[in-house]
Short mmCIF file of N, CA, C and O in Angstrom, two decimals:
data_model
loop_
_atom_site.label_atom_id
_atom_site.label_comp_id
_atom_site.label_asym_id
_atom_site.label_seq_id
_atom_site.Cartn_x
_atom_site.Cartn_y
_atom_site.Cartn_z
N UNK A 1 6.99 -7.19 5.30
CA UNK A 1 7.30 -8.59 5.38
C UNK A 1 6.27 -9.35 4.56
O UNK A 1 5.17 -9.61 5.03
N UNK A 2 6.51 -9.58 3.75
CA UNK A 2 6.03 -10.60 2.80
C UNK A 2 5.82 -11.87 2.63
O UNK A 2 6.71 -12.40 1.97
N UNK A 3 4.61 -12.88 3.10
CA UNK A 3 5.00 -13.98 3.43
C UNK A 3 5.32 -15.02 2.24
O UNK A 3 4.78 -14.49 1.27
N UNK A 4 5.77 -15.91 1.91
CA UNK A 4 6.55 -17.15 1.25
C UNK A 4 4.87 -17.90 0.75
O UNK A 4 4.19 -18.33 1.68
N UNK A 5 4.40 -17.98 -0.39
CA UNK A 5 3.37 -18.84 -1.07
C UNK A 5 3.74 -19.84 -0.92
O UNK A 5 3.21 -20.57 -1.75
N UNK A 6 4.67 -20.57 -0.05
CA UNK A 6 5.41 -22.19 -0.34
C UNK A 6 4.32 -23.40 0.43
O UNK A 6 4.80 -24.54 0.48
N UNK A 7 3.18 -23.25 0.90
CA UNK A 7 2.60 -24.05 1.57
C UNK A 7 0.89 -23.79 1.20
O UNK A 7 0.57 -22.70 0.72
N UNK A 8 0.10 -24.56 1.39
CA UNK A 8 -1.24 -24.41 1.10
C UNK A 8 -2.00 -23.41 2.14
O UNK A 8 -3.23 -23.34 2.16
N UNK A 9 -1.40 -22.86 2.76
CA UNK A 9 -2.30 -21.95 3.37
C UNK A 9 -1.05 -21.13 4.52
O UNK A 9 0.09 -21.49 4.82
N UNK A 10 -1.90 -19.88 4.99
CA UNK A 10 -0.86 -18.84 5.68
C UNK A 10 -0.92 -20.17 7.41
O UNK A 10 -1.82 -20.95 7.74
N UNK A 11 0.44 -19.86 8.10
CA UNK A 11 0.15 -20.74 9.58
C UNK A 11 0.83 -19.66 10.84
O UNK A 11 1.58 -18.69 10.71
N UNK A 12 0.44 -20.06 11.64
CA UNK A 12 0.17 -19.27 12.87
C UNK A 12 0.93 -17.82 12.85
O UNK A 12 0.47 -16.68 12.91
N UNK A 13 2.47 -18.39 12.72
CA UNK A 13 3.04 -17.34 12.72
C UNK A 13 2.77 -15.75 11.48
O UNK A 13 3.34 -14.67 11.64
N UNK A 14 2.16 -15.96 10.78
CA UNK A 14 1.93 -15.25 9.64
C UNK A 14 1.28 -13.97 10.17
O UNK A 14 1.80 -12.85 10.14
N UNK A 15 0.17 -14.25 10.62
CA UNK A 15 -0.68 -12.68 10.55
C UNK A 15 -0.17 -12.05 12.25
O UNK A 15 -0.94 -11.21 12.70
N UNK A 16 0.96 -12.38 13.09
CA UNK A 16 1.14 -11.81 14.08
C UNK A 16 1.82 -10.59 13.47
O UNK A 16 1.52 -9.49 13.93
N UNK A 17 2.90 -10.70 12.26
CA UNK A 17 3.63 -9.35 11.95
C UNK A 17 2.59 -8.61 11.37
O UNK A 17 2.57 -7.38 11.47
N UNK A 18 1.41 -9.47 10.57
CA UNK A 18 0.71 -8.41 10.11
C UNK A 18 -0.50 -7.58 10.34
O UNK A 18 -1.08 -6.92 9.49
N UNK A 19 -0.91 -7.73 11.98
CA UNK A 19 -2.08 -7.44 12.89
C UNK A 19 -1.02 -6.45 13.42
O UNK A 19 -1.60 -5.47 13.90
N UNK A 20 0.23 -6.36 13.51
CA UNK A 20 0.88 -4.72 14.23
C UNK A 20 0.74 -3.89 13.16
O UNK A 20 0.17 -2.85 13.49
N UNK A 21 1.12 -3.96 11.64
CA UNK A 21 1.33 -3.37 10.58
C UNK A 21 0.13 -2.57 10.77
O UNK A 21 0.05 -1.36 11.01
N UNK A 22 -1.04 -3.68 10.59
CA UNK A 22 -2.74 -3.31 10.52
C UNK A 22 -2.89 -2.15 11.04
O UNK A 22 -3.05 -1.06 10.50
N UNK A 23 -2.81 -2.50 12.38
CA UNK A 23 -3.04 -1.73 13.71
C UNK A 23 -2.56 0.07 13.24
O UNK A 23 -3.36 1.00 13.08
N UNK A 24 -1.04 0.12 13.12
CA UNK A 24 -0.54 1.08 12.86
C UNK A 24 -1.42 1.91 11.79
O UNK A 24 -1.82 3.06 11.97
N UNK A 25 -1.67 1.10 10.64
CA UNK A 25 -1.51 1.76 9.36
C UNK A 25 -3.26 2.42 9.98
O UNK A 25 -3.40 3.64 9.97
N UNK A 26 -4.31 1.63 10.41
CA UNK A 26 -5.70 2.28 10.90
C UNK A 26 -5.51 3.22 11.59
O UNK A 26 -6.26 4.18 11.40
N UNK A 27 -4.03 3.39 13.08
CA UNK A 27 -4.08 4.74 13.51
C UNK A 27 -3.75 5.94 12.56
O UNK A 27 -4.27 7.05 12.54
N UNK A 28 -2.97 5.55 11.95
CA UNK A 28 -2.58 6.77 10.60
C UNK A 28 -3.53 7.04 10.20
O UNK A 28 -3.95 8.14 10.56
N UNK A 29 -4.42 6.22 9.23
CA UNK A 29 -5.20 6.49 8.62
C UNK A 29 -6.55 7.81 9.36
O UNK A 29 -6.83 8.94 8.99
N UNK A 30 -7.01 7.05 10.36
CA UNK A 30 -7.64 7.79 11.41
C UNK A 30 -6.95 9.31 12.16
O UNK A 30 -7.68 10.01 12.86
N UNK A 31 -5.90 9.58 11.99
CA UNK A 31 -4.99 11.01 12.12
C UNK A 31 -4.78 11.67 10.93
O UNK A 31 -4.12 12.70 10.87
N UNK A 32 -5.46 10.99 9.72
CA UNK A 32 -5.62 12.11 8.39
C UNK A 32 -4.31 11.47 7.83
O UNK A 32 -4.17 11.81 6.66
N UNK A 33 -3.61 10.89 8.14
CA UNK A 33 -2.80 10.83 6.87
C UNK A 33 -3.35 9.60 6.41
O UNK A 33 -4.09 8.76 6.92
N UNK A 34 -2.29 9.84 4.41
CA UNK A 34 -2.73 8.93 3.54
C UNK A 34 -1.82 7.88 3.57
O UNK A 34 -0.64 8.20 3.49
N UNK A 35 -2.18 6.45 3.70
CA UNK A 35 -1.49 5.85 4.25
C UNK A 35 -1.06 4.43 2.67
O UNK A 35 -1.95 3.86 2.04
N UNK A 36 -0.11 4.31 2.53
CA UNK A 36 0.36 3.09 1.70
C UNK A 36 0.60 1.75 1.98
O UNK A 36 1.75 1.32 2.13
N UNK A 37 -0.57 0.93 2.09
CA UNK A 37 -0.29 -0.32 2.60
C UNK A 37 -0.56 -1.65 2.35
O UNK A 37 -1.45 -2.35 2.84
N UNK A 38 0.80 -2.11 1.00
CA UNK A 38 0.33 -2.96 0.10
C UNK A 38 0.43 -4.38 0.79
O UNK A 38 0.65 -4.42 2.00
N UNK A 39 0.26 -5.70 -0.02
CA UNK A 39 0.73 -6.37 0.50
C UNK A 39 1.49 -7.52 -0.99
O UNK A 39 1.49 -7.40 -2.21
N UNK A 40 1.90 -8.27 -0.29
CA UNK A 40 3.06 -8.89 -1.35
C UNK A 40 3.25 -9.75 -1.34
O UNK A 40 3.14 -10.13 -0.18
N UNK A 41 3.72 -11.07 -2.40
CA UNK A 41 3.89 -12.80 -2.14
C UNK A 41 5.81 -12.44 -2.91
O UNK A 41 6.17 -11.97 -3.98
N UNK A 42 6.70 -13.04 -1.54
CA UNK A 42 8.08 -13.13 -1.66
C UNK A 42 7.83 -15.05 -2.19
O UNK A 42 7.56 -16.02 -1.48
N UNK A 43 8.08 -14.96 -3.64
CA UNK A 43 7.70 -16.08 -4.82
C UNK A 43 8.78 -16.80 -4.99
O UNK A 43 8.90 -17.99 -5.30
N UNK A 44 9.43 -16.13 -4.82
CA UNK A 44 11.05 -16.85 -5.46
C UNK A 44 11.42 -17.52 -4.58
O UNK A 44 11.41 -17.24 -3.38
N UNK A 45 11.88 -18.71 -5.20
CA UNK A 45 13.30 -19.62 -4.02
C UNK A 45 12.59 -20.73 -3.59
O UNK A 45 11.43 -21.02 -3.85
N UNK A 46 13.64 -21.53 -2.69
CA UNK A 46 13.66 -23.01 -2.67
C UNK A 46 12.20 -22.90 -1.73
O UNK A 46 11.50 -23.80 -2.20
N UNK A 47 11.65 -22.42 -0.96
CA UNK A 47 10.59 -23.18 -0.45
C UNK A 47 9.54 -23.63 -1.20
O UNK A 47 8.79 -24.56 -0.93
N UNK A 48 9.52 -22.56 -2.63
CA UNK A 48 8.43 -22.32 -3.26
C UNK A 48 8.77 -23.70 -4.41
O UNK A 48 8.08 -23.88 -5.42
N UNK A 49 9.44 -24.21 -4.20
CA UNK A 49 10.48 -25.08 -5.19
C UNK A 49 10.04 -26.11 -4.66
O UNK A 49 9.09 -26.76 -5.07
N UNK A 50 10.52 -26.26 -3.98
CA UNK A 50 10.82 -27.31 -2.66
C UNK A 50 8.88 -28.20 -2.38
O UNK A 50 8.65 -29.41 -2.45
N UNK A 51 7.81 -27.06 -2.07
CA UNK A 51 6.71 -27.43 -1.96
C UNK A 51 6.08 -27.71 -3.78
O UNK A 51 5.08 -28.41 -3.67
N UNK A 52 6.25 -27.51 -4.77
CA UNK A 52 6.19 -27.67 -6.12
C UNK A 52 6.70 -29.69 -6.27
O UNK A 52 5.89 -30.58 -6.53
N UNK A 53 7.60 -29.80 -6.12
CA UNK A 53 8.28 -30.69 -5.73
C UNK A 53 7.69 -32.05 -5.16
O UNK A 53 7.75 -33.19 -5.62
N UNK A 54 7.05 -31.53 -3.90
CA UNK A 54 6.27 -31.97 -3.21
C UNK A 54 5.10 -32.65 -3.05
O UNK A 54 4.88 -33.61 -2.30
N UNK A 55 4.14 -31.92 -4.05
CA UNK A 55 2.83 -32.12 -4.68
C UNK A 55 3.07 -32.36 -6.22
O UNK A 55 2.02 -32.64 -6.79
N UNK A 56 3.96 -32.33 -6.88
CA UNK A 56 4.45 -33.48 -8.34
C UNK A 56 3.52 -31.88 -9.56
O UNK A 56 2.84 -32.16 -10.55
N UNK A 57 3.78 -30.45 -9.12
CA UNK A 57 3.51 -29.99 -9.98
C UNK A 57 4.30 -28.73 -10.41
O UNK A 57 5.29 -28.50 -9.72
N UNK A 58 3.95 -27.57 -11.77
CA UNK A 58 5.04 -26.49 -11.46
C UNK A 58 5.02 -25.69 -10.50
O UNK A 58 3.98 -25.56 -9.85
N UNK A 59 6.17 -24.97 -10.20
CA UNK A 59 5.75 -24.07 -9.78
C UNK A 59 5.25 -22.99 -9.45
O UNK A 59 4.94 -22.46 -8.38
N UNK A 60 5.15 -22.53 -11.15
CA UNK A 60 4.23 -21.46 -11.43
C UNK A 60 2.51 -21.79 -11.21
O UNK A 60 1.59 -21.00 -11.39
N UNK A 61 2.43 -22.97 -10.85
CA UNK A 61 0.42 -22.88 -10.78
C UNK A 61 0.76 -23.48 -9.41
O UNK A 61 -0.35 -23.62 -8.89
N UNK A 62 1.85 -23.99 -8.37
CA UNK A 62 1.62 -24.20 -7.15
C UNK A 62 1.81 -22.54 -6.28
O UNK A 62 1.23 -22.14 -5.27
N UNK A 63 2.75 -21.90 -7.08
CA UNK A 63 2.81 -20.80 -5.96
C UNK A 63 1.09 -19.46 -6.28
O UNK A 63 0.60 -18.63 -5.51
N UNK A 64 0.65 -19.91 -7.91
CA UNK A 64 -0.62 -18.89 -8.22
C UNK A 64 -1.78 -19.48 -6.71
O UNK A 64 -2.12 -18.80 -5.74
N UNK A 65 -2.11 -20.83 -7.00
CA UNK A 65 -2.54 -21.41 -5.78
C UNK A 65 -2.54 -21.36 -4.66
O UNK A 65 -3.38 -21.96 -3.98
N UNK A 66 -1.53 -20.57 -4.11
CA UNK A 66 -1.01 -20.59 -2.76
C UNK A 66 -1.67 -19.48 -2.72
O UNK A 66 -2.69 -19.29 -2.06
N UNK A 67 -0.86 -18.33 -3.76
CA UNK A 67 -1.27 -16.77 -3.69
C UNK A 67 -3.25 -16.68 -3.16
O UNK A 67 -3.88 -16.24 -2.20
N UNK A 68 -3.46 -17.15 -4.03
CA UNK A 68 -4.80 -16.99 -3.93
C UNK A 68 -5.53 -17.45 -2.62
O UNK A 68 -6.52 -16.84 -2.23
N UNK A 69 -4.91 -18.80 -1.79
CA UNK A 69 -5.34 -19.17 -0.71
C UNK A 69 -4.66 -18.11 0.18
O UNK A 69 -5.37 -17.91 1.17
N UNK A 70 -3.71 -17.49 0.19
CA UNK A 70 -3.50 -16.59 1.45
C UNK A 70 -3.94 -15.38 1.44
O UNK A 70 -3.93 -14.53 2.33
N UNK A 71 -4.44 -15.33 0.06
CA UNK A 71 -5.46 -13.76 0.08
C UNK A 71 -6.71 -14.02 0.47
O UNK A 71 -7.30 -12.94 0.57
N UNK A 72 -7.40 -14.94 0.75
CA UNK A 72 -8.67 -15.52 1.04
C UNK A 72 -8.74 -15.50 2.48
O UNK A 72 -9.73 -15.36 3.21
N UNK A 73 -7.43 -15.69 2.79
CA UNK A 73 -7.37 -15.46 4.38
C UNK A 73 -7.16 -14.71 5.00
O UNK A 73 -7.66 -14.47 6.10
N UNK A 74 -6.28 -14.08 4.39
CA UNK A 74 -6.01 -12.73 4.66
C UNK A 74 -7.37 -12.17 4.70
O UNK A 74 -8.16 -12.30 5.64
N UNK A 75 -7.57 -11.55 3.62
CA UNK A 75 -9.30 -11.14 3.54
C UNK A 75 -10.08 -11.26 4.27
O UNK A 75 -11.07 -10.54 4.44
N UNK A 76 -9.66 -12.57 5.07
CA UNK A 76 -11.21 -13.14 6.46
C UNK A 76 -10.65 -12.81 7.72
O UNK A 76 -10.97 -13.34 8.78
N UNK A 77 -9.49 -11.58 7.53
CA UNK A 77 -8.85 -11.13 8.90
C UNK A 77 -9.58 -9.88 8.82
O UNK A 77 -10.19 -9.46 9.81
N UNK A 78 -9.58 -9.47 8.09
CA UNK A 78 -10.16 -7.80 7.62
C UNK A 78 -9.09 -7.24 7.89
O UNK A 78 -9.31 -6.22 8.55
N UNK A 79 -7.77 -7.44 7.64
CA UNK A 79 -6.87 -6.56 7.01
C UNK A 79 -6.84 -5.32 5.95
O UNK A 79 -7.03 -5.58 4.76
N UNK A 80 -6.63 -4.01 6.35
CA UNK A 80 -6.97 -3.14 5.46
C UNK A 80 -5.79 -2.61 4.23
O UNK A 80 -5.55 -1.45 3.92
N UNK A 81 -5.12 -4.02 3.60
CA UNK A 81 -4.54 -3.89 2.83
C UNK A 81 -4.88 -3.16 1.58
O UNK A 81 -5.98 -3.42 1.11
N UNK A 82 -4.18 -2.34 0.99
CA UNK A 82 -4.30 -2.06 -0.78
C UNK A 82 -4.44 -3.02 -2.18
O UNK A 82 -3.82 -2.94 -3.24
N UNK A 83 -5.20 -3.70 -1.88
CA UNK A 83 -5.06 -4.79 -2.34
C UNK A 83 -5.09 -4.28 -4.01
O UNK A 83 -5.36 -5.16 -4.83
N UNK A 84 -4.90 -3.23 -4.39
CA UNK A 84 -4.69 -2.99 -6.18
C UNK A 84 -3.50 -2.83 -5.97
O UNK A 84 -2.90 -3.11 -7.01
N UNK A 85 -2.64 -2.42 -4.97
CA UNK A 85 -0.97 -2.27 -5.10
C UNK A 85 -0.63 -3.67 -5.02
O UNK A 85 0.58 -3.62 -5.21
N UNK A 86 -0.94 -4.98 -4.86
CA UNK A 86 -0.75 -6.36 -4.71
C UNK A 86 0.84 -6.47 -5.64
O UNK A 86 0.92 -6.21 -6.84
N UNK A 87 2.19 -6.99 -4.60
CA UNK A 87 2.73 -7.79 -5.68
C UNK A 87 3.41 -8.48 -5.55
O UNK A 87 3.94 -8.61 -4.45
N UNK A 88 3.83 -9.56 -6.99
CA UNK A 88 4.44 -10.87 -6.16
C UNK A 88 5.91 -10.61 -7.22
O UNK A 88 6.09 -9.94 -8.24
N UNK A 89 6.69 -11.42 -6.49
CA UNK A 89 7.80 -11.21 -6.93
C UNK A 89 8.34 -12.12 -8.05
O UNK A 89 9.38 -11.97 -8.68
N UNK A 90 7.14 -13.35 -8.20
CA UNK A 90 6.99 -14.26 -8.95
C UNK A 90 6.48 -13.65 -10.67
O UNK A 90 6.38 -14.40 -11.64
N UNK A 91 6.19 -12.07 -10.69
CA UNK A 91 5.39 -12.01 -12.01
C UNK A 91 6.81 -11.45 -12.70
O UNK A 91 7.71 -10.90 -12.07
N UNK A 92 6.83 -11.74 -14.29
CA UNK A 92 7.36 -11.24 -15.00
C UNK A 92 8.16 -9.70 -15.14
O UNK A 92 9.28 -9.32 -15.47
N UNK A 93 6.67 -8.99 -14.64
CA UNK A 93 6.72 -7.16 -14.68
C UNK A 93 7.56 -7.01 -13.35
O UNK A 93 8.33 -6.05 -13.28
N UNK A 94 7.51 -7.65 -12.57
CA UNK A 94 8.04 -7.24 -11.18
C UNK A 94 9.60 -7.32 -11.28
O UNK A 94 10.46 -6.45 -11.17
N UNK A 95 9.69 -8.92 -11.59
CA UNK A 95 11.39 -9.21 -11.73
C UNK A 95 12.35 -8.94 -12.99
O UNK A 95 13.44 -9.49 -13.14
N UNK A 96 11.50 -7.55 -14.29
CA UNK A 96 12.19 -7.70 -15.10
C UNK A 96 13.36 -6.43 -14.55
O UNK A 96 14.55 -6.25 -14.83
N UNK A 97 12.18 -5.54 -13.45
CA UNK A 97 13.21 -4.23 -13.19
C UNK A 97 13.91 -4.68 -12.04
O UNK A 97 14.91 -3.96 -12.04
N UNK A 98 13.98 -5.41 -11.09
CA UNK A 98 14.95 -5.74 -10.34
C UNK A 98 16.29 -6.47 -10.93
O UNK A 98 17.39 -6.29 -10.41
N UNK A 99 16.09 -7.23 -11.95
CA UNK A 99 16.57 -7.85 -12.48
C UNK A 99 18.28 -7.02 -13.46
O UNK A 99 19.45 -7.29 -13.71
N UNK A 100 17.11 -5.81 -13.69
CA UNK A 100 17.81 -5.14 -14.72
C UNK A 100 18.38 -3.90 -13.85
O UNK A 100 18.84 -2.98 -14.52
N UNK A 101 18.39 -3.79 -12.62
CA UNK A 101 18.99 -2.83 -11.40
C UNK A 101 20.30 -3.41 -11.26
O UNK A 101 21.41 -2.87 -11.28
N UNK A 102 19.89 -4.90 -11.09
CA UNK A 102 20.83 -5.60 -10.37
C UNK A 102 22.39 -5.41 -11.73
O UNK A 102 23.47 -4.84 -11.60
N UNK A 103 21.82 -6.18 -12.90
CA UNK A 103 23.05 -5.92 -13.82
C UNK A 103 23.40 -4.29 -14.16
O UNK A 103 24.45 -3.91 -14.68
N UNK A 104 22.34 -3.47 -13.78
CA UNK A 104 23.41 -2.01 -13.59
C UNK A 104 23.97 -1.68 -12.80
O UNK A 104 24.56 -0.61 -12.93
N UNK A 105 24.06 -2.41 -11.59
CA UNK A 105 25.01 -2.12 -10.30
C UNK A 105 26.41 -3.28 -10.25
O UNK A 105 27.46 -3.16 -9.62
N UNK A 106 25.87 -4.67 -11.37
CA UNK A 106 27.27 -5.16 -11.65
C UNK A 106 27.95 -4.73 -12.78
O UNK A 106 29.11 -5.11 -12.88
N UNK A 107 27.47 -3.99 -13.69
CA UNK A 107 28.45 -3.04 -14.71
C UNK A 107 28.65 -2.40 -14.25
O UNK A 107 29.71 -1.94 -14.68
N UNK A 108 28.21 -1.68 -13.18
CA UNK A 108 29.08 0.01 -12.28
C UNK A 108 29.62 -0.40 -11.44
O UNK A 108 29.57 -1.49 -10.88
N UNK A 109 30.35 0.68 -11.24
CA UNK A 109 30.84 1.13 -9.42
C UNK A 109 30.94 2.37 -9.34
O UNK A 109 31.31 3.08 -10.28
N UNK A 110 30.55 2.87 -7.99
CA UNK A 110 30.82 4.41 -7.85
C UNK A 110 32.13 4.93 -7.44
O UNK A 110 32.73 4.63 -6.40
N UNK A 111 32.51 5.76 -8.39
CA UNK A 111 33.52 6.32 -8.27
C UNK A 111 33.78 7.52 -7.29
O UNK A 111 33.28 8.59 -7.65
N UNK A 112 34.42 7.53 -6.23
CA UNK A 112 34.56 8.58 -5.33
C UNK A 112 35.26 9.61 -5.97
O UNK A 112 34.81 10.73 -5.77
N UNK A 113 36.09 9.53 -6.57
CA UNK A 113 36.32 11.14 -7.51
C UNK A 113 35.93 11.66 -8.16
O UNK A 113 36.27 12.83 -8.31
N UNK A 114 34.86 11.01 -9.01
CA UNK A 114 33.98 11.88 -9.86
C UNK A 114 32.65 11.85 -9.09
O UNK A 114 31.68 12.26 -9.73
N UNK A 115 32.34 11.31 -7.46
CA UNK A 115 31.04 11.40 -7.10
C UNK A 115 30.33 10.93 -7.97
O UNK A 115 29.71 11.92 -8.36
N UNK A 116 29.88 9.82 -8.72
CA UNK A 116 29.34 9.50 -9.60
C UNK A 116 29.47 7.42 -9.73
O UNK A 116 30.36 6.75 -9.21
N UNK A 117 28.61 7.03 -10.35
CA UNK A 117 28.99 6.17 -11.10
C UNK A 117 29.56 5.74 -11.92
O UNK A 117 29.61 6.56 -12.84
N UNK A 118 30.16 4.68 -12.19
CA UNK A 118 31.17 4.65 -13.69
C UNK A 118 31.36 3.44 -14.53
O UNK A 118 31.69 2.54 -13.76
N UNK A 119 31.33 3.12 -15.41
CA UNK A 119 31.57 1.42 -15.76
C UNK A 119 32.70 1.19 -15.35
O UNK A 119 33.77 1.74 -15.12
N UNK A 120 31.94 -0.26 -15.27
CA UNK A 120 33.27 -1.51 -14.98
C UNK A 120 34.01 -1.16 -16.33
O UNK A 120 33.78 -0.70 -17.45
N UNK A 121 35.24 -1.75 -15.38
CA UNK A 121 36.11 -1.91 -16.73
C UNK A 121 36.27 -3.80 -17.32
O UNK A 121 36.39 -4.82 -16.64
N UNK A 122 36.23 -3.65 -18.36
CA UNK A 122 35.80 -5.51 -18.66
C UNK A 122 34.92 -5.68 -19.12
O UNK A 122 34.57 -6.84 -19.35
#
């Protein structure tokens, strides 16, 4: 769960999903396994719009702003996030391959007789 950069700082509800995550991922860790536990800014969409809007600026330097204030806080939880796996859905690199999933699943469909995928026709 990824929280929304749309506001100047993380609020109450925020770090309750992510103090169970925590919790978990330290017992793993502590039972030997290697554990993957990134964390992520869900960038896109009207809140992030909406608060841009708000404060009279873009939204590419209101949501970098945000990012940075909820990692600061995050950070002062001692969350044992991966913080080099960090990602936001707002960067270029992130949304060029979702982007480009998405128009290969609207040129296909899977075909149940050949078990396979197949182009659209059109």
């Amino acid at each position: 769960m990824f929280p929304y950069p749309s506001g100047a700082g993380l609020h109450v509800g925020h770090p309750l999903g992510y103090i169970a995550s925590d919790i978990y991922t330290r017992y793993k860790r502590l039972k030997g396994f290697n554990v993957l536990h990134p964390m992520g800014y869900d960038a896109f969409g009207l809140p992030a719009e909406q608060y841009a809007i708000q404060t009279g600026q873009h939204p590419a330097v209101t949501t970098d702003q945000n990012i940075t204030r909820y990692r600061e806080q995050m950070e002062k939880f001692g969350f044992s996030y991966d913080w080099d796996r960090e990602l936001r859905t707002s960067d270029p690199a992130y949304y060029k391959w979702t982007q480009w999933a998405i128009i290969e699943m609207f040129n296909h469909y899977y075909n149940n007789k050949s078990i396979k995928r197949s182009p659209s026709a059109g």
